[in-house]
CSV table of C-alpha atoms and ligand atoms in Angstrom, one decimal:
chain,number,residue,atom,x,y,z
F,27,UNK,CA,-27.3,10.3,-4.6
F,28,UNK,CA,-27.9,7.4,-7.0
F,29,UNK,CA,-25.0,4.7,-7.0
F,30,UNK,CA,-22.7,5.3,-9.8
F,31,UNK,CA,-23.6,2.5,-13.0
F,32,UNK,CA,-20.6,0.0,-13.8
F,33,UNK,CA,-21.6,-2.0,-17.1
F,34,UNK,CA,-21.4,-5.6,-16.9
F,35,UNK,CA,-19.3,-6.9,-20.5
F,36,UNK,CA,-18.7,-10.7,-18.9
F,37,UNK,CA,-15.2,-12.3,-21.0
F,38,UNK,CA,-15.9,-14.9,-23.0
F,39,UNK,CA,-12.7,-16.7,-21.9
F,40,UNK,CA,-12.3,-16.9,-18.2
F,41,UNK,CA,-9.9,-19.2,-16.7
F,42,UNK,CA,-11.8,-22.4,-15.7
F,43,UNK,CA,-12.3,-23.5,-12.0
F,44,UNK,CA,-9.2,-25.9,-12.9
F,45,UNK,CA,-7.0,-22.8,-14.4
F,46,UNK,CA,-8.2,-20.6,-11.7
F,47,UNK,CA,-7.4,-23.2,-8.4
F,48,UNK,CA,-3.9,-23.3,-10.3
F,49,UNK,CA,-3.3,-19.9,-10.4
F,50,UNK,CA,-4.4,-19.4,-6.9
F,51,UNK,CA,-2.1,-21.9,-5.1
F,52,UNK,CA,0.8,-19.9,-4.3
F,53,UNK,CA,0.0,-16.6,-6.2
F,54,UNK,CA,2.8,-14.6,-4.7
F,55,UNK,CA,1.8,-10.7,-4.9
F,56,UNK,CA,1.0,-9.4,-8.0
F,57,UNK,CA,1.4,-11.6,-10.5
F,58,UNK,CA,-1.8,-13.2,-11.0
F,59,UNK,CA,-4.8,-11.0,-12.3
F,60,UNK,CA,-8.5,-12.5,-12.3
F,61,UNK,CA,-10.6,-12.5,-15.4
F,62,UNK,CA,-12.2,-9.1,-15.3
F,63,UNK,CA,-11.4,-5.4,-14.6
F,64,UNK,CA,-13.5,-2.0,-14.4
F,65,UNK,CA,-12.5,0.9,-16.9
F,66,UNK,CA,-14.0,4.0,-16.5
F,67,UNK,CA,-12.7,6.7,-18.9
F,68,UNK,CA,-13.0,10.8,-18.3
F,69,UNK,CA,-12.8,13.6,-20.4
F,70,UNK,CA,-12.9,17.4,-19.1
F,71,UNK,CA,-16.1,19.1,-19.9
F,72,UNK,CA,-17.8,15.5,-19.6
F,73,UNK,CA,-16.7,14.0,-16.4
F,74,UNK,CA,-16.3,10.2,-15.6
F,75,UNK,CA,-18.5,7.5,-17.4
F,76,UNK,CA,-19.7,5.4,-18.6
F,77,UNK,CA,-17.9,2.6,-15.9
F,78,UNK,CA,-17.2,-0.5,-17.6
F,79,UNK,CA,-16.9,-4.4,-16.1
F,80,UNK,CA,-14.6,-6.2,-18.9
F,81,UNK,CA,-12.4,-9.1,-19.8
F,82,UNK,CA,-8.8,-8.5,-18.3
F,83,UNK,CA,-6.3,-7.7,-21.1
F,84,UNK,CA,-4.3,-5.0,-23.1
F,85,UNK,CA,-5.6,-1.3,-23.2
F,86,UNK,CA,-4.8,0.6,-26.3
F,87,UNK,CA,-3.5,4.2,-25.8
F,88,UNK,CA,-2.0,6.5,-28.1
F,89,UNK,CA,2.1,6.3,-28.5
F,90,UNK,CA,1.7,10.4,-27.4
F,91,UNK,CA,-0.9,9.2,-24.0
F,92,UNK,CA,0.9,12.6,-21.9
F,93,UNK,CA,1.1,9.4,-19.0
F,94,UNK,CA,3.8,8.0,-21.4
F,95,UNK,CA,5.9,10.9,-21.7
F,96,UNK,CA,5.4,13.5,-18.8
F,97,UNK,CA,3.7,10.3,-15.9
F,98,UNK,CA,0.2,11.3,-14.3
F,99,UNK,CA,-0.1,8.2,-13.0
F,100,UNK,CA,-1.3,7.4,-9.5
F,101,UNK,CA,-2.5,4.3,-8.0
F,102,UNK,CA,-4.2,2.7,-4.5
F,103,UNK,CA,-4.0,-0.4,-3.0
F,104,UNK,CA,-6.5,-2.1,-0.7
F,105,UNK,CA,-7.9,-6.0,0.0
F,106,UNK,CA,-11.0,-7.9,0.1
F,107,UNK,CA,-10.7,-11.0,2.7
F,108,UNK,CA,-13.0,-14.0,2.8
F,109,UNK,CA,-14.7,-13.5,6.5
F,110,UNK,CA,-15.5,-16.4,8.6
F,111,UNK,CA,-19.0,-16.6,7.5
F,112,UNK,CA,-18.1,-17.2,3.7
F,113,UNK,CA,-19.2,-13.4,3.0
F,114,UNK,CA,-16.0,-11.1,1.5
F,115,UNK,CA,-15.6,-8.1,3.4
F,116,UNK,CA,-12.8,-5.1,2.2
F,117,UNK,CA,-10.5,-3.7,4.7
F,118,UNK,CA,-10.9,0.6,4.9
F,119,UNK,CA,-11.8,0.9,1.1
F,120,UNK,CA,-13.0,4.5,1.9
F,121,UNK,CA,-10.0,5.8,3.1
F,122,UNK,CA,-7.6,4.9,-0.2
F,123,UNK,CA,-11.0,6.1,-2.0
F,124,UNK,CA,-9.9,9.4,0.2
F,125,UNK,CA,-5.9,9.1,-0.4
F,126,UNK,CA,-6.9,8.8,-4.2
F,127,UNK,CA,-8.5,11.9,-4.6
F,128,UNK,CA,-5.4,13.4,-2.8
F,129,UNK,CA,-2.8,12.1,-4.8
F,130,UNK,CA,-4.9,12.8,-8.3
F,131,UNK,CA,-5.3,16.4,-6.9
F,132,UNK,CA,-1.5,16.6,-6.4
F,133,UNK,CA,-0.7,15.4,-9.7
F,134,UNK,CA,-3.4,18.2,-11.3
F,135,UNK,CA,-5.5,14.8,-12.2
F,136,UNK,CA,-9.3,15.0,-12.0
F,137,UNK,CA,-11.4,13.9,-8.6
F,138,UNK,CA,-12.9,10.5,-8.8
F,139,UNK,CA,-16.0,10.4,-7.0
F,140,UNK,CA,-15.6,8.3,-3.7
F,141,UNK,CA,-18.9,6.4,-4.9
F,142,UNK,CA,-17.6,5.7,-8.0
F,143,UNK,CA,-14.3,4.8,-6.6
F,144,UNK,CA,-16.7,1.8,-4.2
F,145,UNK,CA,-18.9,1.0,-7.2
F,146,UNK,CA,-16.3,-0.2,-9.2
F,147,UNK,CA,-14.7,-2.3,-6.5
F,148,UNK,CA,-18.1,-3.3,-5.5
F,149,UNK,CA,-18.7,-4.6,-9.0
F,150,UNK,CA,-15.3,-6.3,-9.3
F,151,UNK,CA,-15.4,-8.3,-6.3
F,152,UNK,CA,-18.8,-9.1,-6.6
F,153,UNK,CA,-18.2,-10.8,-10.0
F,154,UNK,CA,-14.7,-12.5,-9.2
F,155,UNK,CA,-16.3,-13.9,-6.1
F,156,UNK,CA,-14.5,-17.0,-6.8
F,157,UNK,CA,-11.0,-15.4,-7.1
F,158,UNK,CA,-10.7,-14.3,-3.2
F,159,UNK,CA,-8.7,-16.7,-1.4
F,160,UNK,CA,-9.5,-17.9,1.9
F,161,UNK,CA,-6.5,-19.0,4.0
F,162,UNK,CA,-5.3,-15.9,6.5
F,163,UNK,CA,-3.0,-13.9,5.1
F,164,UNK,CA,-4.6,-14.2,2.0
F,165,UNK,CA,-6.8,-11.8,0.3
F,166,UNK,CA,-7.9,-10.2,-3.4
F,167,UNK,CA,-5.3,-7.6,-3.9
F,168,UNK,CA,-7.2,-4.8,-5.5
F,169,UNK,CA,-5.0,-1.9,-7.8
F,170,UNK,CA,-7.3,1.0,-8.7
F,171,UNK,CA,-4.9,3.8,-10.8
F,172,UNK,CA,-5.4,6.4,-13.2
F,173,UNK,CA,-3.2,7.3,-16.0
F,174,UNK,CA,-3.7,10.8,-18.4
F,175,UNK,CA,-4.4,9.8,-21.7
F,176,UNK,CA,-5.0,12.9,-23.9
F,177,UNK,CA,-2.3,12.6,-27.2
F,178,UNK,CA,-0.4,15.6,-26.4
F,179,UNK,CA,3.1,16.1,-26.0
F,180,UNK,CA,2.7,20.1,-24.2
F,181,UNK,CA,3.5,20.0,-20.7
F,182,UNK,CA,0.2,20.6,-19.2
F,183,UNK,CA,-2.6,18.6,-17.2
F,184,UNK,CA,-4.2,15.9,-19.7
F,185,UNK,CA,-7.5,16.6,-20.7
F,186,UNK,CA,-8.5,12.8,-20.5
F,187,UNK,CA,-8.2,9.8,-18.0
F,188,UNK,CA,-8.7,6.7,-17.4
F,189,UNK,CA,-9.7,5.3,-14.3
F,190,UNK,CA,-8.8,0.9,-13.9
F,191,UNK,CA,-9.3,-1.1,-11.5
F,192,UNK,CA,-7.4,-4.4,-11.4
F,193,UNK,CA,-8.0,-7.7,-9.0
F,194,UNK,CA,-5.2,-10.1,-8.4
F,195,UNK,CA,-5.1,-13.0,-5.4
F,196,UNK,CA,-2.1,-13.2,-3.5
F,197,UNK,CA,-0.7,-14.1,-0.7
F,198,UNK,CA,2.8,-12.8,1.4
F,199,UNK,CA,4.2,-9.5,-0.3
F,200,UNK,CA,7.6,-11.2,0.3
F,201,UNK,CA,8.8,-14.1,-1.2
F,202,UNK,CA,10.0,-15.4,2.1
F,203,UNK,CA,6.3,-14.7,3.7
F,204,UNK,CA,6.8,-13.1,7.6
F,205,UNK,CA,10.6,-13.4,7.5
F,206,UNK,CA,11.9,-10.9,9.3
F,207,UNK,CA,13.1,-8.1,6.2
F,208,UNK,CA,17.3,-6.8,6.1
F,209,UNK,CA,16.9,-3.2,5.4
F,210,UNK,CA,19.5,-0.9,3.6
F,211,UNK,CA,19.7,2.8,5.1
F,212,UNK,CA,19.8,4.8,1.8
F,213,UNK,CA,22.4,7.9,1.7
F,214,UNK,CA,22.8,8.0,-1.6
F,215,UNK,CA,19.3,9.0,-3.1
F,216,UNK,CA,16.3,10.7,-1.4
F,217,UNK,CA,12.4,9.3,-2.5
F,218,UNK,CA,10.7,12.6,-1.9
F,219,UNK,CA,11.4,16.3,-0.6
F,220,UNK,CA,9.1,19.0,0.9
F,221,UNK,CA,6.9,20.3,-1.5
F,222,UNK,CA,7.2,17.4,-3.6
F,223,UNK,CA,4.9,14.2,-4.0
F,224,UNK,CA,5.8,12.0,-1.3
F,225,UNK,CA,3.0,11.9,0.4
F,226,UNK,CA,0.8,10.8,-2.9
F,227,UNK,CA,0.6,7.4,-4.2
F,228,UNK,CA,2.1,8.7,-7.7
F,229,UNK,CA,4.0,6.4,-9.9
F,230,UNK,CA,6.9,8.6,-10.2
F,231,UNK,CA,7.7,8.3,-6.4
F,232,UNK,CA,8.2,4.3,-7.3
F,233,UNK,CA,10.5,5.1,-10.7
F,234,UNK,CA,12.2,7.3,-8.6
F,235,UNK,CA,13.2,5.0,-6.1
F,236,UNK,CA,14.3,1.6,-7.8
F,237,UNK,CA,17.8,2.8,-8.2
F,238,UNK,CA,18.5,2.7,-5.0
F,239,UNK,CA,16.3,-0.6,-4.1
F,240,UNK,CA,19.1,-1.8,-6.7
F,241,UNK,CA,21.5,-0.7,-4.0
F,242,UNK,CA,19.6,-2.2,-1.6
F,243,UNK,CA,19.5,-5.9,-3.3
F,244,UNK,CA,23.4,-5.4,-4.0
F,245,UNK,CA,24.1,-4.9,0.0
F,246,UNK,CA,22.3,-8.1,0.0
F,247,UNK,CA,19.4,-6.1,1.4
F,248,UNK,CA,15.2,-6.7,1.5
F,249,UNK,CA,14.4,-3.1,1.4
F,250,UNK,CA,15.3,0.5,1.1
F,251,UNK,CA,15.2,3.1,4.2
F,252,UNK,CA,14.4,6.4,3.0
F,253,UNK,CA,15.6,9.2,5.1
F,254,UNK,CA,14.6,13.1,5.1
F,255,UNK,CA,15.8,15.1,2.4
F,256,UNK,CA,17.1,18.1,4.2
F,257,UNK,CA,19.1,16.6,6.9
F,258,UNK,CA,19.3,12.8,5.7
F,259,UNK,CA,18.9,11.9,9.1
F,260,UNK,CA,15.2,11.2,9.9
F,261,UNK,CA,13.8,8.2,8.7
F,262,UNK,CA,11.0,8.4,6.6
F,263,UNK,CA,9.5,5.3,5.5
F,264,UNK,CA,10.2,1.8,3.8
F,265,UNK,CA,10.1,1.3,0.0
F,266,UNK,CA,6.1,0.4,-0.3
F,267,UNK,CA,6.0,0.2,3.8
F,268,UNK,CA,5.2,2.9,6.6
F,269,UNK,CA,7.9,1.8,9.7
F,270,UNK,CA,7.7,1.1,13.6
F,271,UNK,CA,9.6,1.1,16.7
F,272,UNK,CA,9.1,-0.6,19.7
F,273,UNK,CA,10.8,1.1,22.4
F,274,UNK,CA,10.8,-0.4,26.1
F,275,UNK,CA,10.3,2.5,28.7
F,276,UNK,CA,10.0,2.3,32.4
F,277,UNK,CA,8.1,-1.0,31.7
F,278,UNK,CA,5.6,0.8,29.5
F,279,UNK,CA,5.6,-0.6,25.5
F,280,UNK,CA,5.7,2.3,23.5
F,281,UNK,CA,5.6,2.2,19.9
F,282,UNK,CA,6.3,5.5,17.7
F,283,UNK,CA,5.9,6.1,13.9
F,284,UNK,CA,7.8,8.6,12.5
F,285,UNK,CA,5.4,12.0,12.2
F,286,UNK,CA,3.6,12.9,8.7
F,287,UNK,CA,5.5,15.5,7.3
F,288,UNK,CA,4.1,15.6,3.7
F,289,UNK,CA,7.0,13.6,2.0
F,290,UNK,CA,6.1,10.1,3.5
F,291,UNK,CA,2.9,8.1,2.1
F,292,UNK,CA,0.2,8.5,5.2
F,293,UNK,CA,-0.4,4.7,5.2
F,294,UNK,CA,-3.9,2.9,6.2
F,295,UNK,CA,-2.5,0.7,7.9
F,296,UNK,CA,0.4,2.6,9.8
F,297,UNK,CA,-2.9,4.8,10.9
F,298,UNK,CA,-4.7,1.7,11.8
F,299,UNK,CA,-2.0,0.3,14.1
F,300,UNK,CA,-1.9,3.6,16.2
F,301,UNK,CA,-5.2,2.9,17.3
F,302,UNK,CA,-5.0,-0.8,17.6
F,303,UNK,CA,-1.5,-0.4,19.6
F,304,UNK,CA,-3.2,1.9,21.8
F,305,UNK,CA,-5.8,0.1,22.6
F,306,UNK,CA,-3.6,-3.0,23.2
F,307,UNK,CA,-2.1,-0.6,26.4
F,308,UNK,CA,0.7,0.7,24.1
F,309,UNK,CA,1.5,4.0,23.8
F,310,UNK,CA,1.6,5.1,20.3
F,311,UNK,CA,3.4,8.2,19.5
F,312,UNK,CA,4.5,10.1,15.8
F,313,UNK,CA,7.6,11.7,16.5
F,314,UNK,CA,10.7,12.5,14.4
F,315,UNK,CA,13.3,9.3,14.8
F,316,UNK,CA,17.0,10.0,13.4
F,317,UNK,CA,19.5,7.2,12.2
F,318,UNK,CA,21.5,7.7,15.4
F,319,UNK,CA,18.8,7.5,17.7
F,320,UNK,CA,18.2,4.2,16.0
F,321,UNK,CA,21.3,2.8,16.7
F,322,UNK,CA,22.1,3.9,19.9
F,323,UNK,CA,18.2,3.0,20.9
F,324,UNK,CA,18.9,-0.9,20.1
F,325,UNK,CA,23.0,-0.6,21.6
F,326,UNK,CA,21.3,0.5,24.6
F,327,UNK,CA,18.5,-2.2,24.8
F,328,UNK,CA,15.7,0.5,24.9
F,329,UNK,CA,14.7,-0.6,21.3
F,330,UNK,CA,13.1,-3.9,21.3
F,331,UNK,CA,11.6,-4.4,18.0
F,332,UNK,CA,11.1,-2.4,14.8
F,333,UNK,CA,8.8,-3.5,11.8
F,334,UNK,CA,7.3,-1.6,8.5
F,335,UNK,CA,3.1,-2.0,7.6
F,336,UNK,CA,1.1,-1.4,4.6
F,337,UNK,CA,-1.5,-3.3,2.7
F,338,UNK,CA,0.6,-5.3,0.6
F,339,UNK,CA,3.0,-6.7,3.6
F,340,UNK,CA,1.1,-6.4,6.6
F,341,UNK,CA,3.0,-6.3,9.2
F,342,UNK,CA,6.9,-7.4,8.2
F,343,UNK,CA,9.7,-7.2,11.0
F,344,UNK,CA,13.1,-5.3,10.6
F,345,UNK,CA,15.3,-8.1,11.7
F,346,UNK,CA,18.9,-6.5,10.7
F,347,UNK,CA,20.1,-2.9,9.1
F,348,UNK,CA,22.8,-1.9,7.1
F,349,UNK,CA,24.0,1.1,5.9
F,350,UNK,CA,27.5,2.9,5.0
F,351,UNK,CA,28.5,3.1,8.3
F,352,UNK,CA,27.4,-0.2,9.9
F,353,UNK,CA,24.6,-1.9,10.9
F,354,UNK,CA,22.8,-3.9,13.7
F,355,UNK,CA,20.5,-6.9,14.6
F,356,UNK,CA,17.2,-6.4,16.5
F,357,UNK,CA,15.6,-8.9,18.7
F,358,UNK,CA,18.1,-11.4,17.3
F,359,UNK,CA,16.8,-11.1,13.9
F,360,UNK,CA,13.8,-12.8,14.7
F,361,UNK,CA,9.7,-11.0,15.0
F,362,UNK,CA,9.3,-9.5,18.1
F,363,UNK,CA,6.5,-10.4,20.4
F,364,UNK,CA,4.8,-6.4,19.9
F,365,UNK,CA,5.2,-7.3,16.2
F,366,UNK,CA,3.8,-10.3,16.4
F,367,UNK,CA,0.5,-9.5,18.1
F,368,UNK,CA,-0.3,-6.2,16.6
F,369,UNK,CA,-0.3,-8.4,13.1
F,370,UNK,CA,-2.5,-10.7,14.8
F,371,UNK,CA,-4.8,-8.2,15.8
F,372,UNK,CA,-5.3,-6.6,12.7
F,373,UNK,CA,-5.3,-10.0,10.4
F,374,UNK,CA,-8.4,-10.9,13.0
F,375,UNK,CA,-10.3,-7.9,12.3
F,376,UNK,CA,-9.6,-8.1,8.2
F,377,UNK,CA,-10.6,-12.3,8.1
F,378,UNK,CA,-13.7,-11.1,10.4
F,379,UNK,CA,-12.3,-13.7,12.9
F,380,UNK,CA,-12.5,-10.5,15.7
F,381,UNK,CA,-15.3,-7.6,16.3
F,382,UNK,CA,-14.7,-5.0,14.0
F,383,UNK,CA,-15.1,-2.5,16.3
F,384,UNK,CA,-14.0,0.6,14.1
F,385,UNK,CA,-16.3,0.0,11.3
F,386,UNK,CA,-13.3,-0.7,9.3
F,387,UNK,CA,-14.9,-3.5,7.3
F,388,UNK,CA,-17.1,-2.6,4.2
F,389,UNK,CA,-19.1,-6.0,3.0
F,390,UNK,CA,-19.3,-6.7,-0.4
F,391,UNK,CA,-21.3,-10.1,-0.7
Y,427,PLP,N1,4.5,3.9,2.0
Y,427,PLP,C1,4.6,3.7,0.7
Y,427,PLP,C2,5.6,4.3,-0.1
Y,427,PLP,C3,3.6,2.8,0.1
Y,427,PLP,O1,3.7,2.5,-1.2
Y,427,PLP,C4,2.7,2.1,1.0
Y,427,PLP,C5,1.7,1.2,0.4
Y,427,PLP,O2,0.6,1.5,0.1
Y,427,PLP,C6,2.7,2.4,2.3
Y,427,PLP,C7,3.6,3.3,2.8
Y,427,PLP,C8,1.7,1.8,3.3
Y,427,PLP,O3,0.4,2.4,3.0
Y,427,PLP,P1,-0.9,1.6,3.3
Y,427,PLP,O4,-0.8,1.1,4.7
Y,427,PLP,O5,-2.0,2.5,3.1
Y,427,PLP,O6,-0.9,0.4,2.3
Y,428,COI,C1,0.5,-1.6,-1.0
Y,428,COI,O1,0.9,-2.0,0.1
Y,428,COI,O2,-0.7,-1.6,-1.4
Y,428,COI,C2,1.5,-1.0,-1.9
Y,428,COI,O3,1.0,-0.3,-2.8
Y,428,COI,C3,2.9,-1.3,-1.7
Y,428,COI,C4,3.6,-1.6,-2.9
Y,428,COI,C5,3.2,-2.9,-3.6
Y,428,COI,C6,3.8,-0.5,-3.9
């Protein structure tokens, strides 16, 4: 197979190396966005192509794009890291190539070829070498998504797409960096259901669940807890975070995610971490965890820690959790020890500073 083409349009404005070392000092997550981008657009019958490398800026799409009206949109998120030997190296870029093509199939959206899907970030990072930070931590935060574009207002699958791909440096996901996160146990609103989309990266799922990260904020909370649908009892996930316990058992550390049951995301990182856990001499186990075993797991001291991973926020501890009927602190508020080193651990793999001994690491340049 020949490597999918990416055009090369350079912008005849990009920031200069003053504007740029501005930007990058404290970038936050998300808010800065480096000079260029990839479009590549599709049309059925056609396929994808031809892959574009452009100036950042506005996209025009027609006031009746079906993603306006009726929301095919699904995204990815992944990061390149500068590597101790100055080369830039991205962390699993196959497998949200993978979790892509899942959530577009979901969302009746067309396949983007994984090659395609590594071109484009290929091309992107390449060309904004100078946008990845170094420091650890730090990374080029890269947003692939695809949106339906046809002008159509029947409720069907579009019969166009775009495909973008968007670089922005940045830093801690929270504004308070590894602070330990206050969580708010949701019983008010679900995020996904059986049968529904929880397990894709799909815009909708995020619309969905601002209300209640409203809620959240208004308890004086981080982040929302999601629970199952059916029994609101189970915990699901975080808000854009898979979660962790860290029980203490018979001197063994075991650390248990709770199990994939289609309407929580399967996170990269949450699947990285069970191996890296394990071979740490932890045993890692996905199991169903409810609210009250949560509570009576830390009254009882056999829950030492709990904290929630994904690409964006790492590894970010649970320090206290609220809900309508009560709350509790764990490990004092403070990260944990388990916490801690697992986050070490994977930081050292992603800034090449350890063997990557998964082939987890793709080079770039
Ligand atoms: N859960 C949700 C809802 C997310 O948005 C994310 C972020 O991507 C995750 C979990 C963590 O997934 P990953 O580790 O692949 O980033
Ligand atoms: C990520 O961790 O990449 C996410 O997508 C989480 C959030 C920013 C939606």
């Amino acid at each position: 197979m020949t490597t999918p083409k990416i055009e090369i349009q350079l912008s005849t404005h990009p920031a200069s190396p003053k504007r740029r070392a501005e930007l990058m000092t404290n970038p936050g997550f998300g808010r800065v966005f480096t000079d260029h981008m990839v479009v590549v657009p599709y049309t059925e019958g056609k396929g994808w192509g031809p892959g574009v490398l452009k100036a950042y800026g506005p996209i025009e799409l027609d006031p009746a794009a079906s993603v306006l009206h009726y929301g095919q949109a699904i995204f990815e998120g992944f990061k390149a890291f500068k590597q101790q030997d100055g080369s830039i190296a991205c962390f699993r870029p196959d497998a949200n190539a993978r979790r892509f093509n899942t959530s577009a199939r979901r969302l009746a959206m067309p396949d983007l070829p994984e090659d395609l899907f590594l071109a484009a970030a290929k091309a992107l990072i390449t060309q904004e070498q100078a946008w990845v930070p170094g420091a650890v931590g730090e990374s080029l935060y890269m947003r692939p998504l695809m949106i339906a574009t046809e002008a159509a207002l029947g409720v069907k699958p579009s019969s166009e797409y775009l495909f973008l791909l968007l670089a922005s440096p940045s830093g801690a996901y929270f504004p308070a960096g590894v602070k330990p996160v206050t969580v708010w146990i949701s019983e008010d609103y679900v995020r996904a259901a059986p049968g529904g989309t929880g397990f894709a990266k799909c815009a909708g799922n995020y619309a969905a669940s601002l209300v209640a990260q409203h809620q959240a904020k208004g308890q004086g909370c981080d982040q929302v807890v999601w629970l199952d649908a059916i029994h609101r009892e189970y915990i699901e996930e975080m808000g854009g975070m898979n979660l962790f316990f860290v029980y203490q058992e018979q001197g063994e550390t075991v650390v248990v995610t709770p199990e994939l049951t289609g309407s929580l995301l399967p996170g990269i990182t949450r699947d990285s971490l069970l191996q890296l856990a394990r071979e740490q001499g932890f045993r890692a186990e996905e199991r169903r965890i409810s609210v009250s075993e949560w509570r009576s797991a830390i009254a009882e001291g056999r829950m030492t820690e709990a904290f929630a991973c994904g690409t964006a926020a790492v590894i970010t501890p649970v320090g206290e959790v609220k809900s309508v009927r009560g709350g509790w602190t764990i490990h004092g508020g403070q990260t944990g020890p388990v916490a801690a080193k697992l986050r070490q651990v994977l930081l050292d793999i992603q800034h090449g500073s350890a063997p990557d001994t998964h082939g987890w690491m793709q080079k770039i340049v």
